[in-house]
DNA sequence: TTATGACCATTTTTCAAAATCGGTCATTTC
DNA sequence: GAAATGACCGATTTTGAAAAATGGTCATAA
C-alpha cells in the first residue's frame, strides 16, 4: 500500500484539486487521502504551490501530447491547426481538473491558478506558432507574425466555443470548423 | 441653480457612476451632488437601476452615433467595419464612465453592470451585422452568417486591443488595422 | 535515515452589532 | 395643491474581534 509515496501524494492531490480546486485543497486533506503524514509531503515538494505545479505541468504535457497525436504531416495547415485547437479545447472540457481550475479562475482568481492559465495559454500559442511557422516556410500561407496569429487563432476558437454559447445556441463541431476556415484561412473577401 | 432638476440629477449621477461605479454610488450621494432632496430623484426615476439605465442608454446612443459618423458610403466594407470597431473601442477607453464600469464588471460583477455590458455588446454586434449584410448584398464579401461574423469581428478586435496587451507590448492602431484586414478579410491562405 | 503529527505563526472564517443603503411617505414649501 | 423633502424603515452590508483553520516546521518516533 505504501509503496511509492510520491505517487500516492500526487494521486491524492490531483483528486483533491479536481474535486475542490487549488484553494480549497488543504495539505492535511492531501496527507489523509495519500495515507501519509503531512510532513512527508514536504520531503517531496517544497510547498503546496510546487505540488500543484508538478501536477499541472504533467497536465500540460498530456494536452500537448494529445494535440501532437492528432497532427498529420499530409494534411493542410488549416486542418492541422483546427485539429490541434479542437483537441486542446475538448481536453479542457472533459478533464475534471481543468474544469475545476477554470471555475476557480473565474470565481476566485487564485494567483497560482491564474499563473497556470497563463502558462497553459502560452503553451498552446507556442504550439500553434510552430505549426504556423512550418506552413509559412512551405509557402502554404501568407507571411505573418506567427505569435500574433497563433494568439488570434486561439482567441477565435475560444470565442466560437465558449463565448458564443454564453448567450446563444452552441455551435456544432463542424460548424466551428467551417467558420474557422472561413475567417482565418479563406477570408471574407470576394476579390 | 435649480432649473431643470431632472438634468441636474442625471449630471450628478453620471459623475458619481463615473467616479465610483454603480454599486458604490448612493442615492444620498447623488441627491447631495444634484442639490435636491433624495425623494425628488424618485419623482423622475423609479429606482436606482432605472436612473442608471437612462444614463447608459444615452451612452450607448452616443457610441452608436460616433460609429455612424465615421461611416463612409464610398469606402470598402473592411474600411468601414474597421473604423466602426475602432471608434467603439476607443470610446470605451476614453470615457471615464465606461472605464469605471468595465472595472466594476471584472472586479465585482454587479448584475446591473453585467446587463449593461451585454446590451452594449449586443448593440455593437447588431451594428456590425448591418454593415455586413450590406456588404453581402453588394457581393463585396462572401455569403456568411452576419450575426456570427459580427460577433467574431468584435471578439477579434477585443483580442487584439485588450487581451494582447495583457501580457505583451500593445499593438499600434495601424498594426491592428492591418491584422484585422489580414485575418478576417483576406485570409491566410495562399491558394 | 526517513516519516510523522503536535505545534506555531499567519490567514481565513464566523457572527453579532453597528452602519449604511435603497426606497417610502407624512410633512413642508412655494 | 402640486412638487419637494428628509426623517424614517426594513433589508443588506460592513465591521471587528474571537474562533477556527491552514501552510509549513521540527523535535521525536519508527
Short mmCIF file of C-alpha atoms (C1' of nucleotides) in Angstrom, two decimals:
data_model
loop_
_atom_site.label_atom_id
_atom_site.label_comp_id
_atom_site.label_asym_id
_atom_site.label_seq_id
_atom_site.Cartn_x
_atom_site.Cartn_y
_atom_site.Cartn_z
CA UNK A 1 0.00 0.00 0.00
CA UNK A 2 2.70 2.49 0.94
CA UNK A 3 4.94 1.69 -1.99
CA UNK A 4 5.76 4.81 -3.92
CA UNK A 5 4.79 7.56 -1.50
CA UNK A 6 5.49 10.28 -4.03
CA UNK A 7 2.99 8.80 -6.47
CA UNK A 8 0.40 8.37 -3.74
CA UNK A 9 0.73 12.04 -2.84
CA UNK A 10 0.39 13.17 -6.45
CA UNK A 11 -2.65 10.96 -6.94
CA UNK A 12 -4.29 12.25 -3.79
CA UNK A 13 -3.53 15.87 -4.61
CA UNK A 14 -4.82 15.50 -8.16
CA UNK A 15 -8.04 14.07 -6.83
CA UNK A 16 -8.46 16.86 -4.31
CA UNK A 17 -7.57 19.65 -6.75
CA UNK A 18 -10.06 18.19 -9.22
CA UNK A 19 -12.79 18.00 -6.62
CA UNK A 20 -12.25 21.20 -4.65
CA UNK A 21 -9.82 23.35 -6.62
CA UNK A 22 -6.47 24.71 -5.50
CA UNK A 23 -7.54 27.00 -2.71
CA UNK A 24 -9.97 24.62 -1.04
CA UNK A 25 -7.49 21.75 -1.05
CA UNK A 26 -5.64 21.50 2.25
CA UNK A 27 -2.36 19.78 2.85
CA UNK A 28 -3.93 17.85 5.73
CA UNK A 29 -6.58 16.63 3.33
CA UNK A 30 -3.97 15.51 0.81
CA UNK A 31 -1.94 13.76 3.51
CA UNK A 32 -5.00 11.88 4.72
CA UNK A 33 -6.03 10.87 1.19
CA UNK A 34 -2.49 9.70 0.45
CA UNK A 35 -2.16 7.85 3.75
CA UNK A 36 1.00 9.68 4.73
CA UNK A 37 1.90 12.14 7.45
CA UNK A 38 1.73 15.78 6.45
CA UNK A 39 5.46 16.20 6.95
CA UNK A 40 6.10 13.52 4.35
CA UNK A 41 4.62 15.69 1.61
CA UNK A 42 7.28 18.27 2.35
CA UNK A 43 10.08 15.77 1.84
CA UNK A 44 9.00 15.51 -1.82
CA UNK A 45 7.63 19.00 -2.51
CA UNK A 46 8.84 22.34 -1.25
CA UNK A 47 5.31 23.63 -0.68
CA UNK A 48 1.70 23.50 -1.85
CA UNK A 49 2.37 25.52 -4.96
CA UNK A 50 5.18 23.23 -6.10
CA UNK A 51 2.99 20.19 -5.63
CA UNK A 52 0.39 21.94 -7.75
CA UNK A 53 2.94 22.89 -10.40
CA UNK A 54 4.18 19.31 -10.63
CA UNK A 55 0.64 18.17 -11.37
CA UNK A 56 -0.34 20.86 -13.84
CA UNK A 57 2.97 20.59 -15.67
CA UNK A 58 2.11 16.96 -16.26
CA UNK A 59 -1.37 18.01 -17.37
CA UNK A 60 0.02 20.47 -19.88
CA UNK A 61 2.36 17.78 -21.22
CA UNK A 62 -0.60 15.46 -21.69
CA UNK A 63 -2.54 18.13 -23.53
CA UNK A 64 0.38 18.78 -25.80
CA UNK A 65 0.76 15.06 -26.45
CA UNK A 66 -2.93 14.79 -27.33
CA UNK A 67 -2.60 17.67 -29.75
CA UNK A 68 0.56 16.27 -31.28
CA UNK A 69 -1.05 12.85 -31.70
CA UNK A 70 -3.70 14.39 -33.90
CA UNK A 71 -1.12 16.07 -36.12
CA UNK A 72 -0.89 14.67 -39.64
CA UNK A 73 2.02 15.66 -41.88
CA UNK A 74 -0.06 15.13 -45.01
CA UNK A 75 -2.95 17.37 -44.05
CA UNK A 76 -3.16 21.09 -44.73
CA UNK A 77 -2.11 23.74 -42.26
CA UNK A 78 -5.73 24.59 -41.70
CA UNK A 79 -6.69 21.01 -40.97
CA UNK A 80 -3.86 20.54 -38.51
CA UNK A 81 -4.41 23.82 -36.69
CA UNK A 82 -8.09 23.10 -36.45
CA UNK A 83 -7.48 19.62 -35.09
CA UNK A 84 -4.92 20.81 -32.57
CA UNK A 85 -7.13 23.58 -31.20
CA UNK A 86 -10.12 21.33 -31.10
CA UNK A 87 -8.24 18.64 -29.19
CA UNK A 88 -6.95 21.16 -26.70
CA UNK A 89 -10.30 22.77 -26.01
CA UNK A 90 -12.01 19.39 -25.85
CA UNK A 91 -9.43 18.38 -23.27
CA UNK A 92 -10.38 21.43 -21.24
CA UNK A 93 -13.99 20.50 -21.28
CA UNK A 94 -13.53 16.85 -20.41
CA UNK A 95 -10.97 16.76 -17.64
CA UNK A 96 -12.31 17.38 -14.19
CA UNK A 97 -9.12 19.13 -13.07
CA UNK A 98 -9.20 21.72 -15.85
CA UNK A 99 -12.93 22.29 -15.40
CA UNK A 100 -12.45 22.96 -11.72
CA UNK A 101 -9.48 25.24 -12.32
CA UNK A 102 -11.33 27.28 -14.93
CA UNK A 103 -14.12 27.73 -12.46
CA UNK A 104 -11.67 28.79 -9.76
CA UNK A 105 -10.04 31.27 -12.12
CA UNK A 106 -13.37 32.97 -12.80
CA UNK A 107 -14.83 32.79 -9.31
CA UNK A 108 -11.86 33.31 -7.02
CA UNK A 109 -8.89 34.25 -9.16
CA UNK A 110 -6.38 32.35 -7.02
CA UNK A 111 -2.91 33.57 -8.11
CA UNK A 112 -1.45 30.08 -8.53
CA UNK A 113 -4.37 29.18 -10.78
CA UNK A 114 -4.03 32.38 -12.83
CA UNK A 115 -0.35 31.55 -13.34
CA UNK A 116 -1.29 28.09 -14.54
CA UNK A 117 -3.79 29.55 -17.00
CA UNK A 118 -1.17 31.88 -18.43
CA UNK A 119 1.25 29.01 -18.77
CA UNK A 120 -1.40 26.94 -20.49
CA UNK A 121 -2.24 29.71 -22.93
CA UNK A 122 1.44 30.32 -23.64
CA UNK A 123 1.95 26.62 -24.36
CA UNK A 124 -0.95 26.47 -26.76
CA UNK A 125 0.14 29.63 -28.54
CA UNK A 126 3.66 28.27 -28.87
CA UNK A 127 2.45 25.00 -30.29
CA UNK A 128 0.22 26.68 -32.87
CA UNK A 129 3.06 29.07 -33.63
CA UNK A 130 5.20 26.12 -34.69
CA UNK A 131 2.54 24.74 -36.98
CA UNK A 132 2.21 28.23 -38.44
CA UNK A 133 5.94 28.67 -38.98
CA UNK A 134 6.10 25.40 -40.87
CA UNK A 135 3.17 26.43 -43.05
CA UNK A 136 4.79 29.80 -43.76
CA UNK A 137 8.08 28.15 -44.68
CA UNK A 138 6.27 25.80 -47.01
CA UNK A 139 4.58 28.81 -48.61
CA UNK A 140 1.21 27.33 -47.74
CA UNK A 141 0.07 30.53 -46.04
CA UNK A 142 0.96 34.19 -46.26
CA UNK A 143 3.84 35.77 -44.38
CA UNK A 144 2.57 36.82 -40.96
CA UNK A 145 3.68 37.23 -37.39
CA UNK A 146 3.29 33.66 -36.07
CA UNK A 147 2.92 34.71 -32.45
CA UNK A 148 0.10 37.16 -33.04
CA UNK A 149 -1.54 34.81 -35.49
CA UNK A 150 -1.43 31.89 -33.08
CA UNK A 151 -2.84 34.13 -30.38
CA UNK A 152 -5.66 35.27 -32.63
CA UNK A 153 -6.47 31.71 -33.67
CA UNK A 154 -6.78 30.62 -30.08
CA UNK A 155 -8.97 33.60 -29.19
CA UNK A 156 -11.17 32.95 -32.20
CA UNK A 157 -11.63 29.36 -31.15
CA UNK A 158 -12.45 30.34 -27.59
CA UNK A 159 -14.91 32.93 -28.90
CA UNK A 160 -16.66 30.34 -31.08
CA UNK A 161 -16.71 27.56 -28.49
CA UNK A 162 -17.05 29.28 -25.12
CA UNK A 163 -18.10 32.91 -25.56
CA UNK A 164 -20.74 32.30 -28.20
CA UNK A 165 -22.59 29.77 -26.09
CA UNK A 166 -22.70 32.17 -23.14
CA UNK A 167 -25.72 33.76 -24.71
CA UNK A 168 -26.63 31.75 -27.82
CA UNK A 169 -27.20 28.19 -29.00
CA UNK A 170 -23.87 26.32 -29.08
CA UNK A 171 -22.32 25.72 -32.48
CA UNK A 172 -21.72 22.21 -33.80
CA UNK A 173 -18.18 20.93 -34.09
CA UNK A 174 -18.15 21.01 -37.88
CA UNK A 175 -19.83 24.40 -37.93
CA UNK A 176 -16.98 25.74 -35.82
CA UNK A 177 -14.50 24.09 -38.10
CA UNK A 178 -16.12 25.69 -41.18
CA UNK A 179 -16.20 29.12 -39.55
CA UNK A 180 -12.60 28.80 -38.51
CA UNK A 181 -11.66 28.02 -42.09
CA UNK A 182 -13.72 30.89 -43.43
CA UNK A 183 -12.47 33.59 -41.13
CA UNK A 184 -8.85 32.78 -40.65
CA UNK A 185 -7.96 30.82 -43.73
CA UNK A 186 -10.07 31.90 -46.69
CA UNK A 187 -11.07 35.38 -45.57
CA UNK A 188 -14.35 37.10 -46.28
CA UNK A 189 -13.23 39.00 -49.35
CA UNK A 190 -14.67 38.12 -52.73
CA UNK A 191 -11.96 39.97 -54.62
CA UNK B 1 -29.48 76.89 -9.92
CA UNK B 2 -32.49 74.62 -9.53
CA UNK B 3 -33.65 74.92 -13.11
CA UNK B 4 -34.09 71.53 -14.69
CA UNK B 5 -33.96 69.18 -11.73
CA UNK B 6 -34.07 66.12 -13.92
CA UNK B 7 -30.93 67.20 -15.77
CA UNK B 8 -29.19 68.05 -12.51
CA UNK B 9 -29.88 64.56 -11.22
CA UNK B 10 -28.63 62.91 -14.39
CA UNK B 11 -25.50 65.02 -14.35
CA UNK B 12 -24.81 64.23 -10.72
CA UNK B 13 -25.45 60.52 -11.18
CA UNK B 14 -23.25 60.36 -14.25
CA UNK B 15 -20.44 61.98 -12.31
CA UNK B 16 -20.84 59.63 -9.39
CA UNK B 17 -21.14 56.49 -11.53
CA UNK B 18 -18.02 57.58 -13.41
CA UNK B 19 -16.09 58.18 -10.23
CA UNK B 20 -17.25 55.32 -8.03
CA UNK B 21 -19.13 52.88 -10.24
CA UNK B 22 -22.71 51.67 -9.91
CA UNK B 23 -22.54 49.86 -6.61
CA UNK B 24 -20.55 52.46 -4.73
CA UNK B 25 -22.84 55.28 -5.84
CA UNK B 26 -25.51 56.01 -3.25
CA UNK B 27 -28.76 57.77 -3.84
CA UNK B 28 -27.95 60.13 -0.95
CA UNK B 29 -24.72 60.99 -2.69
CA UNK B 30 -26.47 61.71 -5.97
CA UNK B 31 -29.10 63.83 -4.21
CA UNK B 32 -26.42 65.89 -2.50
CA UNK B 33 -24.43 66.36 -5.72
CA UNK B 34 -27.58 67.36 -7.56
CA UNK B 35 -28.71 69.72 -4.79
CA UNK B 36 -32.08 68.04 -4.46
CA UNK B 37 -33.77 66.00 -1.78
CA UNK B 38 -33.48 62.25 -2.15
CA UNK B 39 -37.23 61.91 -2.65
CA UNK B 40 -37.04 64.16 -5.68
CA UNK B 41 -34.95 61.61 -7.55
CA UNK B 42 -37.82 59.15 -7.18
CA UNK B 43 -40.28 61.54 -8.81
CA UNK B 44 -38.24 61.25 -12.01
CA UNK B 45 -36.85 57.71 -11.81
CA UNK B 46 -38.48 54.58 -10.44
CA UNK B 47 -35.32 53.41 -8.73
CA UNK B 48 -31.52 53.39 -8.87
CA UNK B 49 -31.38 50.89 -11.71
CA UNK B 50 -33.68 52.97 -13.91
CA UNK B 51 -31.59 56.07 -13.31
CA UNK B 52 -28.58 54.02 -14.35
CA UNK B 53 -30.35 52.66 -17.42
CA UNK B 54 -31.36 56.15 -18.51
CA UNK B 55 -27.71 57.19 -18.41
CA UNK B 56 -26.18 54.16 -20.11
CA UNK B 57 -28.87 54.12 -22.78
CA UNK B 58 -27.75 57.64 -23.65
CA UNK B 59 -24.14 56.46 -23.59
CA UNK B 60 -24.86 53.62 -25.99
CA UNK B 61 -26.67 56.05 -28.30
CA UNK B 62 -23.62 58.32 -28.28
CA UNK B 63 -21.33 55.42 -29.10
CA UNK B 64 -23.52 54.39 -31.97
CA UNK B 65 -23.60 57.96 -33.23
CA UNK B 66 -19.81 58.14 -33.08
CA UNK B 67 -19.55 54.93 -35.04
CA UNK B 68 -22.11 56.04 -37.59
CA UNK B 69 -20.36 59.38 -38.03
CA UNK B 70 -17.24 57.56 -39.17
CA UNK B 71 -19.15 55.53 -41.75
CA UNK B 72 -18.35 56.39 -45.36
CA UNK B 73 -20.54 55.05 -48.15
CA UNK B 74 -17.65 55.12 -50.61
CA UNK B 75 -15.23 53.08 -48.55
CA UNK B 76 -14.94 49.30 -48.61
CA UNK B 77 -16.70 47.03 -46.16
CA UNK B 78 -13.41 46.32 -44.48
CA UNK B 79 -12.59 50.01 -44.06
CA UNK B 80 -15.98 50.79 -42.59
CA UNK B 81 -16.06 47.83 -40.23
CA UNK B 82 -12.57 48.63 -39.07
CA UNK B 83 -13.43 52.27 -38.45
CA UNK B 84 -16.63 51.43 -36.61
CA UNK B 85 -14.97 48.93 -34.29
CA UNK B 86 -12.07 51.22 -33.68
CA UNK B 87 -14.33 54.14 -32.80
CA UNK B 88 -16.32 52.00 -30.42
CA UNK B 89 -13.36 50.56 -28.60
CA UNK B 90 -11.64 53.94 -28.47
CA UNK B 91 -14.81 55.30 -26.90
CA UNK B 92 -14.55 52.60 -24.26
CA UNK B 93 -11.02 53.56 -23.43
CA UNK B 94 -11.59 57.29 -23.27
CA UNK B 95 -14.81 57.76 -21.36
CA UNK B 96 -14.47 57.66 -17.62
CA UNK B 97 -17.89 56.06 -17.19
CA UNK B 98 -17.15 53.08 -19.42
CA UNK B 99 -13.71 52.63 -17.88
CA UNK B 100 -15.19 52.51 -14.42
CA UNK B 101 -17.97 50.14 -15.47
CA UNK B 102 -15.53 47.76 -17.14
CA UNK B 103 -13.55 47.70 -13.93
CA UNK B 104 -16.69 47.04 -11.91
CA UNK B 105 -17.68 44.23 -14.24
CA UNK B 106 -14.35 42.47 -13.70
CA UNK B 107 -13.90 43.18 -10.01
CA UNK B 108 -17.41 42.98 -8.58
CA UNK B 109 -19.70 41.71 -11.30
CA UNK B 110 -22.63 43.88 -10.24
CA UNK B 111 -25.71 42.47 -12.05
CA UNK B 112 -26.89 45.86 -13.39
CA UNK B 113 -23.43 46.43 -14.84
CA UNK B 114 -23.29 42.96 -16.40
CA UNK B 115 -26.66 43.65 -18.02
CA UNK B 116 -25.33 46.90 -19.43
CA UNK B 117 -22.28 45.11 -20.86
CA UNK B 118 -24.47 42.58 -22.58
CA UNK B 119 -26.62 45.33 -24.01
CA UNK B 120 -23.53 47.15 -25.20
CA UNK B 121 -22.12 44.03 -26.87
CA UNK B 122 -25.46 43.29 -28.48
CA UNK B 123 -25.68 46.81 -29.86
CA UNK B 124 -22.21 46.64 -31.35
CA UNK B 125 -22.84 43.23 -32.87
CA UNK B 126 -26.09 44.47 -34.38
CA UNK B 127 -24.45 47.50 -35.88
CA UNK B 128 -21.63 45.49 -37.44
CA UNK B 129 -24.20 42.97 -38.58
CA UNK B 130 -25.89 45.68 -40.64
CA UNK B 131 -22.65 46.74 -42.29
CA UNK B 132 -22.01 43.09 -43.06
CA UNK B 133 -25.44 42.50 -44.54
CA UNK B 134 -24.99 45.45 -46.89
CA UNK B 135 -21.60 44.15 -47.97
CA UNK B 136 -23.04 40.69 -48.59
CA UNK B 137 -25.90 42.10 -50.63
CA UNK B 138 -23.44 44.12 -52.70
CA UNK B 139 -21.45 40.93 -53.27
CA UNK B 140 -18.44 42.58 -51.73
CA UNK B 141 -17.90 39.70 -49.33
CA UNK B 142 -18.78 36.03 -49.22
CA UNK B 143 -22.10 34.70 -48.01
CA UNK B 144 -21.84 34.20 -44.26
CA UNK B 145 -23.93 34.32 -41.12
CA UNK B 146 -23.86 38.05 -40.30
CA UNK B 147 -24.53 37.55 -36.60
CA UNK B 148 -21.71 35.10 -36.00
CA UNK B 149 -19.41 37.09 -38.22
CA UNK B 150 -20.11 40.35 -36.41
CA UNK B 151 -19.57 38.56 -33.11
CA UNK B 152 -16.25 37.15 -34.30
CA UNK B 153 -15.11 40.51 -35.59
CA UNK B 154 -15.79 42.15 -32.26
CA UNK B 155 -14.01 39.39 -30.36
CA UNK B 156 -11.03 39.62 -32.70
CA UNK B 157 -10.80 43.33 -32.11
CA UNK B 158 -11.03 42.91 -28.37
CA UNK B 159 -8.37 40.22 -28.52
CA UNK B 160 -6.03 42.48 -30.48
CA UNK B 161 -6.63 45.62 -28.44
CA UNK B 162 -7.29 44.42 -24.91
CA UNK B 163 -6.25 40.80 -24.48
CA UNK B 164 -2.95 41.06 -26.33
CA UNK B 165 -1.71 43.91 -24.18
CA UNK B 166 -2.49 41.98 -21.00
CA UNK B 167 0.83 40.25 -21.40
CA UNK B 168 2.59 41.79 -24.41
CA UNK B 169 3.55 45.15 -25.89
CA UNK B 170 0.42 46.93 -27.18
CA UNK B 171 -0.10 46.97 -30.93
CA UNK B 172 -0.24 50.22 -32.87
CA UNK B 173 -3.51 51.37 -34.34
CA UNK B 174 -2.47 50.71 -37.94
CA UNK B 175 -0.93 47.38 -36.99
CA UNK B 176 -4.28 46.33 -35.59
CA UNK B 177 -5.97 47.57 -38.70
CA UNK B 178 -3.61 45.55 -40.90
CA UNK B 179 -4.06 42.42 -38.83
CA UNK B 180 -7.81 42.81 -38.90
CA UNK B 181 -7.69 43.02 -42.67
CA UNK B 182 -5.38 40.03 -42.94
CA UNK B 183 -7.29 37.67 -40.70
CA UNK B 184 -10.91 38.47 -41.39
CA UNK B 185 -10.83 39.92 -44.86
CA UNK B 186 -8.01 38.46 -46.91
CA UNK B 187 -7.43 35.21 -45.03
CA UNK B 188 -4.13 33.47 -44.54
CA UNK B 189 -4.36 31.11 -47.48
CA UNK B 190 -2.01 31.49 -50.42
CA UNK B 191 -4.13 29.31 -52.68
"C1'" DT C 1 17.61 7.93 7.66
"C1'" DT C 2 13.03 8.64 6.87
"C1'" DA C 3 8.34 9.55 8.46
"C1'" DT C 4 5.38 11.83 11.48
"C1'" DG C 5 1.91 14.80 13.69
"C1'" DA C 6 1.86 18.21 17.58
"C1'" DC C 7 2.87 22.71 17.27
"C1'" DC C 8 3.43 27.69 15.55
"C1'" DA C 9 2.55 31.99 13.15
"C1'" DT C 10 -0.43 33.64 9.94
"C1'" DT C 11 -4.61 33.80 7.43
"C1'" DT C 12 -9.45 32.91 6.99
"C1'" DT C 13 -13.96 32.29 8.76
"C1'" DT C 14 -17.64 33.39 11.85
"C1'" DC C 15 -21.15 36.03 13.66
"C1'" DA C 16 -23.42 39.62 16.02
"C1'" DA C 17 -23.51 44.50 16.50
"C1'" DA C 18 -23.31 48.68 14.04
"C1'" DA C 19 -23.55 51.25 9.97
"C1'" DT C 20 -25.29 52.00 5.51
"C1'" DC C 21 -28.41 51.54 1.77
"C1'" DG C 22 -32.49 51.91 -1.39
"C1'" DG C 23 -36.85 53.29 -1.18
"C1'" DT C 24 -41.28 55.44 1.17
"C1'" DC C 25 -44.36 58.84 2.70
"C1'" DA C 26 -46.11 62.25 6.12
"C1'" DT C 27 -44.90 66.83 6.29
"C1'" DT C 28 -43.18 71.17 4.41
"C1'" DT C 29 -42.53 74.50 0.78
"C1'" DC C 30 -43.80 77.59 -2.70
"C1'" DG D 1 -52.44 71.68 -4.09
"C1'" DA D 2 -48.59 70.07 -6.65
"C1'" DA D 3 -43.90 69.38 -6.05
"C1'" DA D 4 -40.05 68.74 -2.98
"C1'" DT D 5 -38.14 66.95 1.03
"C1'" DG D 6 -35.53 64.30 4.58
"C1'" DA D 7 -36.68 61.52 8.74
"C1'" DC D 8 -37.66 57.05 8.84
"C1'" DC D 9 -38.00 51.81 7.78
"C1'" DG D 10 -36.75 47.14 6.64
"C1'" DA D 11 -33.11 44.95 4.42
"C1'" DT D 12 -28.48 44.50 3.27
"C1'" DT D 13 -23.61 45.30 4.02
"C1'" DT D 14 -19.72 46.36 6.76
"C1'" DT D 15 -17.01 45.82 10.85
"C1'" DG D 16 -14.14 43.86 14.14
"C1'" DA D 17 -12.82 40.71 17.39
"C1'" DA D 18 -12.86 35.99 18.65
"C1'" DA D 19 -12.51 31.37 16.98
"C1'" DA D 20 -11.16 28.11 13.61
"C1'" DA D 21 -8.39 26.54 10.04
"C1'" DT D 22 -4.22 26.44 7.15
"C1'" DG D 23 0.56 26.04 5.34
"C1'" DG D 24 4.67 24.91 6.90
"C1'" DT D 25 8.34 23.31 10.68
"C1'" DC D 26 10.89 20.36 13.52
"C1'" DA D 27 11.70 17.55 17.68
"C1'" DT D 28 10.65 12.98 18.18
"C1'" DA D 29 9.49 8.26 16.73
"C1'" DA D 30 9.97 4.46 13.71
#
